[in-house]
PDB file of C-alpha atoms in Angstrom:
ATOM      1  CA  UNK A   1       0.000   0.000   0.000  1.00  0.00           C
ATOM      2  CA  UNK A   2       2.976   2.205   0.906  1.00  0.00           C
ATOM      3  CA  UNK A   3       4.595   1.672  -2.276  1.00  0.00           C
ATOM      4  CA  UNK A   4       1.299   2.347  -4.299  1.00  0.00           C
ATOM      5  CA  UNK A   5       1.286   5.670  -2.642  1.00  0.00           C
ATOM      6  CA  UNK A   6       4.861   6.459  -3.226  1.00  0.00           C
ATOM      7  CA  UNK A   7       4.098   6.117  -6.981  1.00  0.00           C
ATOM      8  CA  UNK A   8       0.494   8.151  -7.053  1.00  0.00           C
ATOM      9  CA  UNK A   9       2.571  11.234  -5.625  1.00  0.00           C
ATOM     10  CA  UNK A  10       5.447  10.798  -7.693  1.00  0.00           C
ATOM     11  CA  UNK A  11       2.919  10.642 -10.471  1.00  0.00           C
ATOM     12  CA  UNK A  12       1.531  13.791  -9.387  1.00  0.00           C
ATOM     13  CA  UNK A  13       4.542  15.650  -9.106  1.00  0.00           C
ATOM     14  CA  UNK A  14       5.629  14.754 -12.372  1.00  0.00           C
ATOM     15  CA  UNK A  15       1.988  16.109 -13.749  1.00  0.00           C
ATOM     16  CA  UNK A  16       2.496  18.904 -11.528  1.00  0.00           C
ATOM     17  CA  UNK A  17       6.014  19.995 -12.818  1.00  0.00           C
ATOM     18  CA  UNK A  18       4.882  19.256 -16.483  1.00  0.00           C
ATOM     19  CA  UNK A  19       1.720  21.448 -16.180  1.00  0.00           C
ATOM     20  CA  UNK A  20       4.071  24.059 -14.218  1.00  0.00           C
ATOM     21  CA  UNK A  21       6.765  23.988 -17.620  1.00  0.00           C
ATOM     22  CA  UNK A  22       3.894  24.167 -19.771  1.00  0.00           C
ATOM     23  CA  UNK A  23       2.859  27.247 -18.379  1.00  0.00           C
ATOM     24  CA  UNK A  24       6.140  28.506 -18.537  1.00  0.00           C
ATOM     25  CA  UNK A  25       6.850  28.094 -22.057  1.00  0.00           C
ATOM     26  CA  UNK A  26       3.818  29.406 -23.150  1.00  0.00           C
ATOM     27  CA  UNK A  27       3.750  32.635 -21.099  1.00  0.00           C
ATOM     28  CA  UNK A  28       7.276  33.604 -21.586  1.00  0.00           C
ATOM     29  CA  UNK A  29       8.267  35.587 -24.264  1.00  0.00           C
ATOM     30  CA  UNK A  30       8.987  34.152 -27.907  1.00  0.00           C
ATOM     31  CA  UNK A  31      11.412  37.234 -28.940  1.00  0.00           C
ATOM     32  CA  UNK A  32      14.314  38.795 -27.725  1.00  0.00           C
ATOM     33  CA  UNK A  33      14.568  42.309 -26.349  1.00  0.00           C
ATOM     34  CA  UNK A  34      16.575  43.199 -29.639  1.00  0.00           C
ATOM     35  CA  UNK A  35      13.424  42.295 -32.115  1.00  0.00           C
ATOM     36  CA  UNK A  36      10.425  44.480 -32.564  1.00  0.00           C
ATOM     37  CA  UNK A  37       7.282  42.072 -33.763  1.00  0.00           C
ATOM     38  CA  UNK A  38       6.344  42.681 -36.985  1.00  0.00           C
ATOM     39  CA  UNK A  39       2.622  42.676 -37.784  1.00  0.00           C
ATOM     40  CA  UNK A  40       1.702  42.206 -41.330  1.00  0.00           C
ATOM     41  CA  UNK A  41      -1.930  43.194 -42.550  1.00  0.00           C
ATOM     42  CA  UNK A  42      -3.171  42.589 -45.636  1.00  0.00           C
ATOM     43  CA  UNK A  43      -6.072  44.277 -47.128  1.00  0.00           C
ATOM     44  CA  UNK A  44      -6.906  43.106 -50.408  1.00  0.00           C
ATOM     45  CA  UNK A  45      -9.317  40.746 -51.108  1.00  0.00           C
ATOM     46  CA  UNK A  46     -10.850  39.167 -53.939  1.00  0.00           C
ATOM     47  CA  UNK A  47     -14.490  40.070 -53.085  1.00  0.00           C
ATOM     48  CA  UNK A  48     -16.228  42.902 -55.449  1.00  0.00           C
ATOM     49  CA  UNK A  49     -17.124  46.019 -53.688  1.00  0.00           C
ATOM     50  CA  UNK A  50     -20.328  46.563 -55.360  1.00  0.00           C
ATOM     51  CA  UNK A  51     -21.737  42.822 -54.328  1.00  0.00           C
ATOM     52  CA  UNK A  52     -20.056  43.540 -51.140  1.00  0.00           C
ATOM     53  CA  UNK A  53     -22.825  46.617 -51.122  1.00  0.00           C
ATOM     54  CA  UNK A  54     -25.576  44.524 -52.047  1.00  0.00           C
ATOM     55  CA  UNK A  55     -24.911  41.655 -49.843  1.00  0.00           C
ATOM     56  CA  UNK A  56     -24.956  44.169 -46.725  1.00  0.00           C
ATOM     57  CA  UNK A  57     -28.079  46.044 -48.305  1.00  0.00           C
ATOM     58  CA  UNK A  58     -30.025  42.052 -48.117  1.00  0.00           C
ATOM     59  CA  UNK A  59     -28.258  42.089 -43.982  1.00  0.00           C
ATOM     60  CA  UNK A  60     -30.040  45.294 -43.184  1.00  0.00           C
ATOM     61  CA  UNK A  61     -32.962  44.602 -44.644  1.00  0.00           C
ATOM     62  CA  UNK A  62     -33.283  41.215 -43.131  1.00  0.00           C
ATOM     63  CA  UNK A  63     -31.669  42.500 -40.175  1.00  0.00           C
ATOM     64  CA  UNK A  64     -34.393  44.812 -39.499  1.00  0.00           C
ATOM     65  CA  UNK A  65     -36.949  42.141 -40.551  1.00  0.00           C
ATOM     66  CA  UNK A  66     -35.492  40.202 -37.486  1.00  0.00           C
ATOM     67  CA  UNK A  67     -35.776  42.950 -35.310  1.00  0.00           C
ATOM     68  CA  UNK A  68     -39.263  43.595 -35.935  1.00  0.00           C
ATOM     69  CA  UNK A  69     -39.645  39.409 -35.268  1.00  0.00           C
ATOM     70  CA  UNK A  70     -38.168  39.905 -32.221  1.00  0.00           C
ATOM     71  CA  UNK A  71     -40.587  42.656 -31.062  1.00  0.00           C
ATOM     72  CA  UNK A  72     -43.554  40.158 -31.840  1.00  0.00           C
ATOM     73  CA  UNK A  73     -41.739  37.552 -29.476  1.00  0.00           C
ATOM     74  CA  UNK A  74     -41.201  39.845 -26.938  1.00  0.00           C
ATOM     75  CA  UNK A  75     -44.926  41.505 -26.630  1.00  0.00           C
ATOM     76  CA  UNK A  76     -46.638  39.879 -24.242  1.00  0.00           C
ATOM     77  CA  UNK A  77     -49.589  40.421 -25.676  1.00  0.00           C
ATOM     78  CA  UNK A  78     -48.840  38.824 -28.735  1.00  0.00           C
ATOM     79  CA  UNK A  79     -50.980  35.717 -29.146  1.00  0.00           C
ATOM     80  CA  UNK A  80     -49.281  32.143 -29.524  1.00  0.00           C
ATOM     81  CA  UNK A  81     -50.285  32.190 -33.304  1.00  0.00           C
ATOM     82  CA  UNK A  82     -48.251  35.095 -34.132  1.00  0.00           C
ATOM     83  CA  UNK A  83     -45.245  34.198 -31.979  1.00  0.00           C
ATOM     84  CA  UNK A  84     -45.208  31.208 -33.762  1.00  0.00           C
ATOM     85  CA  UNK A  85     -45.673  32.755 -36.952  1.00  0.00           C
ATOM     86  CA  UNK A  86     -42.382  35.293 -36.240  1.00  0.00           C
ATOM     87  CA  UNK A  87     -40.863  32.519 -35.032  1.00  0.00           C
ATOM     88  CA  UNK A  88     -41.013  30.462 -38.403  1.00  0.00           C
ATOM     89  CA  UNK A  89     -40.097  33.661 -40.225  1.00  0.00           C
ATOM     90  CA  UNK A  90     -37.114  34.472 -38.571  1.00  0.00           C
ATOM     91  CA  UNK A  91     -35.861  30.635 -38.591  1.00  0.00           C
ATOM     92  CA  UNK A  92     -36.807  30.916 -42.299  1.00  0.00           C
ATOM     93  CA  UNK A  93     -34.465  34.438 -43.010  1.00  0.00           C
ATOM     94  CA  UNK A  94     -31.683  32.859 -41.228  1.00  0.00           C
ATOM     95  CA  UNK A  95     -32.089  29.177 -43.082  1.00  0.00           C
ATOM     96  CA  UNK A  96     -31.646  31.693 -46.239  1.00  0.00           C
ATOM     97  CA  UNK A  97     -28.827  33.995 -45.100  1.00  0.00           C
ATOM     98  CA  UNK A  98     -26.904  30.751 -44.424  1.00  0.00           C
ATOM     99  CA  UNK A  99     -27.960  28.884 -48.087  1.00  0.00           C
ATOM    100  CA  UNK A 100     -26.881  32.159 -50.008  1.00  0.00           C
ATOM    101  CA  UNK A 101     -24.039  32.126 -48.381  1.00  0.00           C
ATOM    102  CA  UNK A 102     -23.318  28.431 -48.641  1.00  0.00           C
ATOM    103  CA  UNK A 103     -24.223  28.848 -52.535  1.00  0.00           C
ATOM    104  CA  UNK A 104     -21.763  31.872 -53.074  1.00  0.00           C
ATOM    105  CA  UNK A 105     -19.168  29.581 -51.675  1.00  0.00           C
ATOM    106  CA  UNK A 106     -19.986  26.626 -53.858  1.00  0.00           C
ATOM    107  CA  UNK A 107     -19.851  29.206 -56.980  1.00  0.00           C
ATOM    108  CA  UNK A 108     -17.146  30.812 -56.596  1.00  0.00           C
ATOM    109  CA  UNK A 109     -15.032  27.025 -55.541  1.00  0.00           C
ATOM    110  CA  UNK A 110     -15.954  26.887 -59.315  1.00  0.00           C
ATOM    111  CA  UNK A 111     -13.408  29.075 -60.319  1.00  0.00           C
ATOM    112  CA  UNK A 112     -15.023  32.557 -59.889  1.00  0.00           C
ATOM    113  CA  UNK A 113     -13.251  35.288 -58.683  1.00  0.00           C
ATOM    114  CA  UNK A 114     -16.434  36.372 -56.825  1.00  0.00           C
ATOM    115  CA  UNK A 115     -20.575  35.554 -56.942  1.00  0.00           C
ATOM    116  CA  UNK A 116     -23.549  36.838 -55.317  1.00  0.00           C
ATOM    117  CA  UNK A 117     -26.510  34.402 -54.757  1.00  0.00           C
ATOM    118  CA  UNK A 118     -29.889  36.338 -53.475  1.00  0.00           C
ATOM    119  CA  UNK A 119     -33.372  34.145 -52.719  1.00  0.00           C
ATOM    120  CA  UNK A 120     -36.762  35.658 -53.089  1.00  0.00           C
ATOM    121  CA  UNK A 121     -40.140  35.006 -52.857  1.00  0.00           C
ATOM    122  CA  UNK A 122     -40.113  35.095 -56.879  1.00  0.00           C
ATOM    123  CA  UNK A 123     -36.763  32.993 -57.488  1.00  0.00           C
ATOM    124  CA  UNK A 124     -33.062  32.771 -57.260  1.00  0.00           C
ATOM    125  CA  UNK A 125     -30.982  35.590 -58.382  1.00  0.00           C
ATOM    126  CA  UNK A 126     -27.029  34.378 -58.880  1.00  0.00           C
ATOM    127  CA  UNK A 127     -24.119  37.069 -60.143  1.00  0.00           C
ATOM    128  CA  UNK A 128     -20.884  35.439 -60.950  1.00  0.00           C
ATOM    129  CA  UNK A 129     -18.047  37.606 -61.699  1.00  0.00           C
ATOM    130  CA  UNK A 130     -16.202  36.119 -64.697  1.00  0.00           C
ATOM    131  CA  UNK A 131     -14.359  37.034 -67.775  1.00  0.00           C
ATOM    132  CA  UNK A 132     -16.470  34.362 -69.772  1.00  0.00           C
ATOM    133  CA  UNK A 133     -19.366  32.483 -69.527  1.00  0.00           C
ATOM    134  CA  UNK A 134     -20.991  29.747 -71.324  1.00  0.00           C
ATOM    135  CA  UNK A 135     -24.218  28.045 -70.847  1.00  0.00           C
ATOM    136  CA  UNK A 136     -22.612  24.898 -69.462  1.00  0.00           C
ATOM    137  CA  UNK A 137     -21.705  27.367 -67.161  1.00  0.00           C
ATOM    138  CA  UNK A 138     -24.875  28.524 -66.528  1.00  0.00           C
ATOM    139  CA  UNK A 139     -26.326  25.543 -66.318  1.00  0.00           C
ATOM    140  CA  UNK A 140     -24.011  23.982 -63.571  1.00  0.00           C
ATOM    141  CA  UNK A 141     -24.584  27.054 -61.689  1.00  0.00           C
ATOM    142  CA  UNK A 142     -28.363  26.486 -61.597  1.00  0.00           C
ATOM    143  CA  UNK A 143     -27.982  22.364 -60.860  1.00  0.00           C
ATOM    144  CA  UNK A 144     -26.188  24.012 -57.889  1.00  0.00           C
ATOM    145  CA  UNK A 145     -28.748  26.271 -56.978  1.00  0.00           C
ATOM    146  CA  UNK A 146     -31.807  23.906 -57.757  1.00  0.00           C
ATOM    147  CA  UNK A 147     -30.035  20.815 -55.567  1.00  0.00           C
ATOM    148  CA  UNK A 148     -29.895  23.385 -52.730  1.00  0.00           C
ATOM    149  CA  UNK A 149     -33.211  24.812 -52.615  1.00  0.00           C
ATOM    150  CA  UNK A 150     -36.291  22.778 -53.002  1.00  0.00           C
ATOM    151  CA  UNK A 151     -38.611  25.436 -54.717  1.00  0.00           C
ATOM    152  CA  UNK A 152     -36.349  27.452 -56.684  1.00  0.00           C
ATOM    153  CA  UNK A 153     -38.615  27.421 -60.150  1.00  0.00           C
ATOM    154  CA  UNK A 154     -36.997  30.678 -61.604  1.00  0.00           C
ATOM    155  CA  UNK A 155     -32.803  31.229 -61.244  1.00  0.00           C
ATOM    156  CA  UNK A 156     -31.625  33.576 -63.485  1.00  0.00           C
ATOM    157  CA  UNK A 157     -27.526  33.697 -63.377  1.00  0.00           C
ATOM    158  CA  UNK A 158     -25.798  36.603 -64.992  1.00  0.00           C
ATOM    159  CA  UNK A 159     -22.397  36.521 -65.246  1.00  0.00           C
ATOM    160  CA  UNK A 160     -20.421  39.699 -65.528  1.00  0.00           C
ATOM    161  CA  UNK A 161     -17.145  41.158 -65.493  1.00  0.00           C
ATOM    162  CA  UNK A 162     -15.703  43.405 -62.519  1.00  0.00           C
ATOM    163  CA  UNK A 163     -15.879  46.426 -64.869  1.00  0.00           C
ATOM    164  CA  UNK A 164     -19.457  46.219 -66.354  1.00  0.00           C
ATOM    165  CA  UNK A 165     -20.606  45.472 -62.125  1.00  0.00           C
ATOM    166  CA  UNK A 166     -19.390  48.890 -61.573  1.00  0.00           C
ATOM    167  CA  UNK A 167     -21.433  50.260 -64.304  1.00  0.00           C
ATOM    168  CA  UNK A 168     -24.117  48.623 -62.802  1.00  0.00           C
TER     169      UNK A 168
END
């Protein structure tokens, strides 16, 4: 029993010491006194400005659509069918933000330098900025788009280039 004890505190030394080193390490200082740390930001990106713009125009709007939502949950004089109701809308808002964002991914993992996918009552609007397009293009774009959402009966994808989006 003695010796079974010996070995369950030398066991917890050890852990102790190791833990203690650990520390150590990662709280002292990586650089010497002589070095100044360098910090290195880069701001370009690949992302168009102007879908940029629209994308936050679609988070405002939706944003404020939430907010409203949120009022309706809040009131307590709301009835339980409208609660419910705000509660299925905002669930619904936020299952789109997420697909459109999903779906700009999945375009532009295509080969795109950038793409904008936006979901409406009335259909699916994709812009993909490219210097060509084709309609096998197109029509892999909308596969994409009609695998992802269930009732998308009109996608229209227009593909432009960075220059004619700022004429836009």
């Amino acid at each position: 029993m003695n010796k079974k004890m010996r070995k369950n505190q030398f066991a917890l030394i050890f852990l102790t010491l190791i833990t203690m080193l650990a520390v150590w390490y990662f709280k002292s200082p990586s650089e010497t006194k002589d070095e100044t740390p360098t910090i290195i930001v880069s701001n370009t990106s690949t992302r168009n400005e102007k879908l940029s713009a629209m994308r936050d125009a679609i988070r405002l709007e939706r944003s404020e659509t939430i907010s409203s939502l949120n009022d309706i949950l809040a009131d307590a004089n709301a009835s339980l069918v409208s609660k419910t109701a705000a509660a299925e809308e905002k669930e619904q808002i936020s299952y789109l933000s997420e697909k459109e964002v999903l779906l700009e991914t999945k375009v532009i993992n295509l080969g795109y330098k950038d793409a904008f996918v936006h979901s409406t009552s009335s259909g699916v609007e994709v812009i993909v900025v490219a210097n060509d397009s084709s309609a096998t293009s197109a029509l892999e774009i909308i596969d994409i788009i009609n695998s992802s959402f269930d009732k998308a009966t009109n996608v229209v994808v227009n593909f432009m280039t960075a220059d004619e989006l700022k004429q836009v």
